[in-house]
PDB file of C-alpha atoms in Angstrom:
ATOM      1  CA  MET K   1     -38.508 -85.136 -48.892  1.00 89.00           C
ATOM      2  CA  PHE K   2     -39.002 -88.586 -47.311  1.00 92.00           C
ATOM      3  CA  ALA K   3     -34.970 -88.265 -45.496  1.00 94.00           C
ATOM      4  CA  GLU K   4     -34.557 -87.326 -41.677  1.00 95.00           C
ATOM      5  CA  THR K   5     -33.869 -83.775 -42.215  1.00 96.00           C
ATOM      6  CA  CYS K   6     -34.610 -81.649 -45.323  1.00 93.00           C
ATOM      7  CA  GLY K   7     -32.537 -78.554 -46.822  1.00 90.00           C
ATOM      8  CA  ASP K   8     -30.115 -80.099 -49.737  1.00 90.00           C
ATOM      9  CA  GLY K   9     -32.931 -78.984 -52.272  1.00 92.00           C
ATOM     10  CA  LEU K  10     -32.392 -75.059 -52.448  1.00 95.00           C
ATOM     11  CA  ALA K  11     -33.665 -72.826 -55.070  1.00 97.00           C
ATOM     12  CA  LEU K  12     -32.480 -70.493 -57.174  1.00 98.00           C
ATOM     13  CA  GLU K  13     -34.358 -68.130 -58.975  1.00 98.00           C
ATOM     14  CA  HIS K  14     -33.219 -66.108 -61.764  1.00 97.00           C
ATOM     15  CA  ASP K  15     -32.266 -62.570 -60.264  1.00 97.00           C
ATOM     16  CA  GLY K  16     -29.695 -65.062 -57.668  1.00 98.00           C
ATOM     17  CA  SER K  17     -31.918 -65.214 -55.098  1.00 98.00           C
ATOM     18  CA  LEU K  18     -31.387 -68.628 -53.036  1.00 98.00           C
ATOM     19  CA  TYR K  19     -34.082 -70.096 -50.741  1.00 98.00           C
ATOM     20  CA  SER K  20     -34.077 -73.324 -48.408  1.00 97.00           C
ATOM     21  CA  CYS K  21     -35.803 -75.339 -50.464  1.00 96.00           C
ATOM     22  CA  ASP K  22     -37.936 -75.423 -53.550  1.00 95.00           C
ATOM     23  CA  HIS K  23     -41.006 -76.207 -52.142  1.00 95.00           C
ATOM     24  CA  TYR K  24     -40.690 -72.541 -49.417  1.00 96.00           C
ATOM     25  CA  VAL K  25     -39.168 -70.022 -52.717  1.00 97.00           C
ATOM     26  CA  TYR K  26     -41.169 -67.555 -50.283  1.00 97.00           C
ATOM     27  CA  PRO K  27     -39.937 -64.229 -48.823  1.00 97.00           C
ATOM     28  CA  GLU K  28     -39.186 -65.359 -45.580  1.00 96.00           C
ATOM     29  CA  TYR K  29     -37.267 -68.396 -46.365  1.00 97.00           C
ATOM     30  CA  LYS K  30     -34.853 -66.506 -48.770  1.00 98.00           C
ATOM     31  CA  LEU K  31     -31.173 -67.432 -47.929  1.00 98.00           C
ATOM     32  CA  GLY K  32     -29.544 -64.440 -49.516  1.00 98.00           C
ATOM     33  CA  GLN K  33     -27.860 -63.509 -53.177  1.00 98.00           C
ATOM     34  CA  ILE K  34     -25.963 -65.240 -54.349  1.00 97.00           C
ATOM     35  CA  ASN K  35     -23.933 -62.140 -56.248  1.00 97.00           C
ATOM     36  CA  GLU K  36     -23.281 -61.348 -52.625  1.00 98.00           C
ATOM     37  CA  THR K  37     -22.489 -63.600 -50.558  1.00 97.00           C
ATOM     38  CA  PRO K  38     -20.992 -67.444 -51.547  1.00 97.00           C
ATOM     39  CA  MET K  39     -23.811 -69.967 -51.980  1.00 95.00           C
ATOM     40  CA  ARG K  40     -21.834 -72.385 -49.729  1.00 95.00           C
ATOM     41  CA  GLU K  41     -22.097 -70.007 -46.558  1.00 97.00           C
ATOM     42  CA  MET K  42     -25.739 -69.727 -47.235  1.00 97.00           C
ATOM     43  CA  LEU K  43     -26.261 -73.002 -47.392  1.00 95.00           C
ATOM     44  CA  TRP K  44     -24.216 -74.178 -44.235  1.00 95.00           C
ATOM     45  CA  SER K  45     -25.657 -71.201 -42.337  1.00 97.00           C
ATOM     46  CA  ASP K  46     -27.320 -71.660 -38.827  1.00 97.00           C
ATOM     47  CA  ARG K  47     -30.610 -70.608 -40.717  1.00 96.00           C
ATOM     48  CA  GLN K  48     -30.359 -73.862 -43.417  1.00 97.00           C
ATOM     49  CA  MET K  49     -29.187 -76.091 -40.475  1.00 97.00           C
ATOM     50  CA  GLN K  50     -32.605 -75.258 -38.725  1.00 97.00           C
ATOM     51  CA  PHE K  51     -34.485 -75.532 -41.524  1.00 97.00           C
ATOM     52  CA  GLY K  52     -33.411 -79.020 -42.460  1.00 96.00           C
ATOM     53  CA  GLN K  53     -33.507 -79.363 -38.488  1.00 97.00           C
ATOM     54  CA  ASP K  54     -37.090 -77.864 -38.139  1.00 96.00           C
ATOM     55  CA  LYS K  55     -38.376 -81.332 -40.086  1.00 96.00           C
ATOM     56  CA  LEU K  56     -37.323 -83.468 -37.798  1.00 96.00           C
ATOM     57  CA  GLU K  57     -38.475 -81.758 -34.895  1.00 97.00           C
ATOM     58  CA  SER K  58     -41.565 -80.516 -36.311  1.00 96.00           C
ATOM     59  CA  LEU K  59     -42.836 -84.584 -36.481  1.00 97.00           C
ATOM     60  CA  THR K  60     -46.566 -85.187 -34.654  1.00 98.00           C
ATOM     61  CA  ALA K  61     -46.362 -87.513 -32.102  1.00 98.00           C
ATOM     62  CA  GLN K  62     -48.623 -89.862 -35.029  1.00 98.00           C
ATOM     63  CA  CYS K  63     -45.483 -89.427 -36.657  1.00 97.00           C
ATOM     64  CA  ARG K  64     -42.687 -90.503 -33.798  1.00 97.00           C
ATOM     65  CA  ASN K  65     -44.517 -93.505 -33.565  1.00 97.00           C
ATOM     66  CA  CYS K  66     -45.203 -94.817 -36.995  1.00 96.00           C
ATOM     67  CA  SER K  67     -43.890 -98.347 -37.500  1.00 93.00           C
ATOM     68  CA  PHE K  68     -43.483 -96.560 -41.308  1.00 94.00           C
ATOM     69  CA  LYS K  69     -41.085 -93.344 -40.030  1.00 95.00           C
ATOM     70  CA  PHE K  70     -37.455 -95.105 -41.488  1.00 90.00           C
ATOM     71  CA  ALA K  71     -39.042 -95.069 -44.698  1.00 90.00           C
ATOM     72  CA  CYS K  72     -40.758 -91.820 -44.295  1.00 93.00           C
ATOM     73  CA  ASN K  73     -39.850 -89.560 -41.703  1.00 96.00           C
ATOM     74  CA  GLY K  74     -43.239 -86.840 -42.373  1.00 96.00           C
ATOM     75  CA  GLY K  75     -42.899 -86.886 -45.609  1.00 96.00           C
ATOM     76  CA  CYS K  76     -41.981 -82.904 -46.820  1.00 96.00           C
ATOM     77  CA  PRO K  77     -42.964 -80.245 -44.589  1.00 96.00           C
ATOM     78  CA  LYS K  78     -45.215 -78.501 -47.021  1.00 96.00           C
ATOM     79  CA  HIS K  79     -48.080 -81.203 -46.943  1.00 97.00           C
ATOM     80  CA  ARG K  80     -48.094 -80.997 -42.637  1.00 97.00           C
ATOM     81  CA  PHE K  81     -51.510 -78.810 -42.604  1.00 97.00           C
ATOM     82  CA  ALA K  82     -53.335 -81.732 -41.394  1.00 98.00           C
ATOM     83  CA  THR K  83     -54.618 -82.904 -37.866  1.00 97.00           C
ATOM     84  CA  SER K  84     -53.103 -86.881 -36.631  1.00 97.00           C
ATOM     85  CA  LYS K  85     -55.589 -89.273 -35.390  1.00 96.00           C
ATOM     86  CA  ASN K  86     -54.881 -87.736 -31.837  1.00 95.00           C
ATOM     87  CA  GLY K  87     -55.752 -84.019 -33.105  1.00 97.00           C
ATOM     88  CA  GLU K  88     -52.097 -82.782 -33.051  1.00 97.00           C
ATOM     89  CA  GLU K  89     -51.997 -80.099 -36.228  1.00 97.00           C
ATOM     90  CA  GLY K  90     -48.838 -79.959 -38.522  1.00 97.00           C
ATOM     91  CA  HIS K  91     -49.495 -83.805 -39.600  1.00 98.00           C
ATOM     92  CA  ASN K  92     -48.837 -84.770 -43.737  1.00 98.00           C
ATOM     93  CA  TYR K  93     -51.618 -84.123 -45.961  1.00 98.00           C
ATOM     94  CA  PHE K  94     -50.451 -87.724 -47.273  1.00 97.00           C
ATOM     95  CA  CYS K  95     -50.124 -89.738 -43.981  1.00 97.00           C
ATOM     96  CA  GLU K  96     -52.536 -92.059 -44.693  1.00 96.00           C
ATOM     97  CA  SER K  97     -51.812 -92.487 -48.894  1.00 97.00           C
ATOM     98  CA  TYR K  98     -48.124 -93.270 -47.013  1.00 96.00           C
ATOM     99  CA  THR K  99     -49.093 -95.922 -45.093  1.00 96.00           C
ATOM    100  CA  MET K 100     -50.758 -97.779 -47.961  1.00 96.00           C
ATOM    101  CA  PHE K 101     -48.206 -97.640 -49.856  1.00 96.00           C
ATOM    102  CA  PHE K 102     -45.507 -98.792 -47.447  1.00 94.00           C
ATOM    103  CA  HIS K 103     -47.562-101.113 -45.632  1.00 94.00           C
ATOM    104  CA  HIS K 104     -48.899-103.191 -49.398  1.00 94.00           C
ATOM    105  CA  THR K 105     -44.907-102.233 -50.630  1.00 92.00           C
ATOM    106  CA  ALA K 106     -43.017-103.409 -47.305  1.00 90.00           C
ATOM    107  CA  ASP K 107     -42.029-107.012 -47.807  1.00 90.00           C
ATOM    108  CA  ARG K 108     -40.521-106.777 -51.117  1.00 91.00           C
ATOM    109  CA  LEU K 109     -38.865-103.455 -49.758  1.00 88.00           C
ATOM    110  CA  ARG K 110     -37.381-105.428 -47.278  1.00 89.00           C
ATOM    111  CA  ASP K 111     -36.292-107.916 -49.739  1.00 93.00           C
ATOM    112  CA  MET K 112     -34.952-105.508 -52.146  1.00 92.00           C
ATOM    113  CA  ALA K 113     -33.039-104.142 -49.117  1.00 91.00           C
ATOM    114  CA  ARG K 114     -31.642-107.943 -48.559  1.00 94.00           C
ATOM    115  CA  LEU K 115     -30.416-108.589 -51.960  1.00 94.00           C
ATOM    116  CA  VAL K 116     -28.556-105.404 -52.231  1.00 95.00           C
ATOM    117  CA  ALA K 117     -26.979-106.095 -49.363  1.00 96.00           C
ATOM    118  CA  ALA K 118     -25.824-109.246 -50.474  1.00 96.00           C
ATOM    119  CA  GLY K 119     -23.551-107.819 -53.595  1.00 97.00           C
ATOM    120  CA  ARG K 120     -27.067-108.596 -55.906  1.00 95.00           C
ATOM    121  CA  PRO K 121     -29.319-105.800 -57.764  1.00 95.00           C
ATOM    122  CA  ALA K 122     -32.519-105.499 -56.177  1.00 93.00           C
ATOM    123  CA  SER K 123     -33.808-106.543 -59.862  1.00 93.00           C
ATOM    124  CA  GLU K 124     -34.025-109.734 -59.180  1.00 92.00           C
ATOM    125  CA  VAL K 125     -37.560-109.378 -56.454  1.00 89.00           C
ATOM    126  CA  ALA K 126     -39.453-108.857 -59.752  1.00 87.00           C
ATOM    127  CA  ARG K 127     -38.296-112.355 -60.731  1.00 76.00           C
ATOM    128  CA  LYS K 128     -39.973-114.341 -57.896  1.00 62.00           C
TER     129      LYS K 128
END
């Protein structure tokens, strides 16, 4: 949900219907039936590729300019029904809580990244 694009979390229903995402099991996001079309073909279809890109391309200006964009990427598009501080529609409902979380954990997350880059376990951060 925090990846820059999405589209890897498909949903396969009991009847063989394949959907773009487990959060979007609606008729307009149905890619097809696995007993009619190979799953690989649906996964790599232009339609599914665009579904994944839409996450990145539909960010509000507030998201695009956020110092935590690298970590959040606007969250799940399913939760983009709020209004940004600038009045732009399609902002993530959980933005304020994500911002508080990342602000609170930023130093530890950076320390963990440095440890991992140095070939050490991230769990060493707990020893500080």
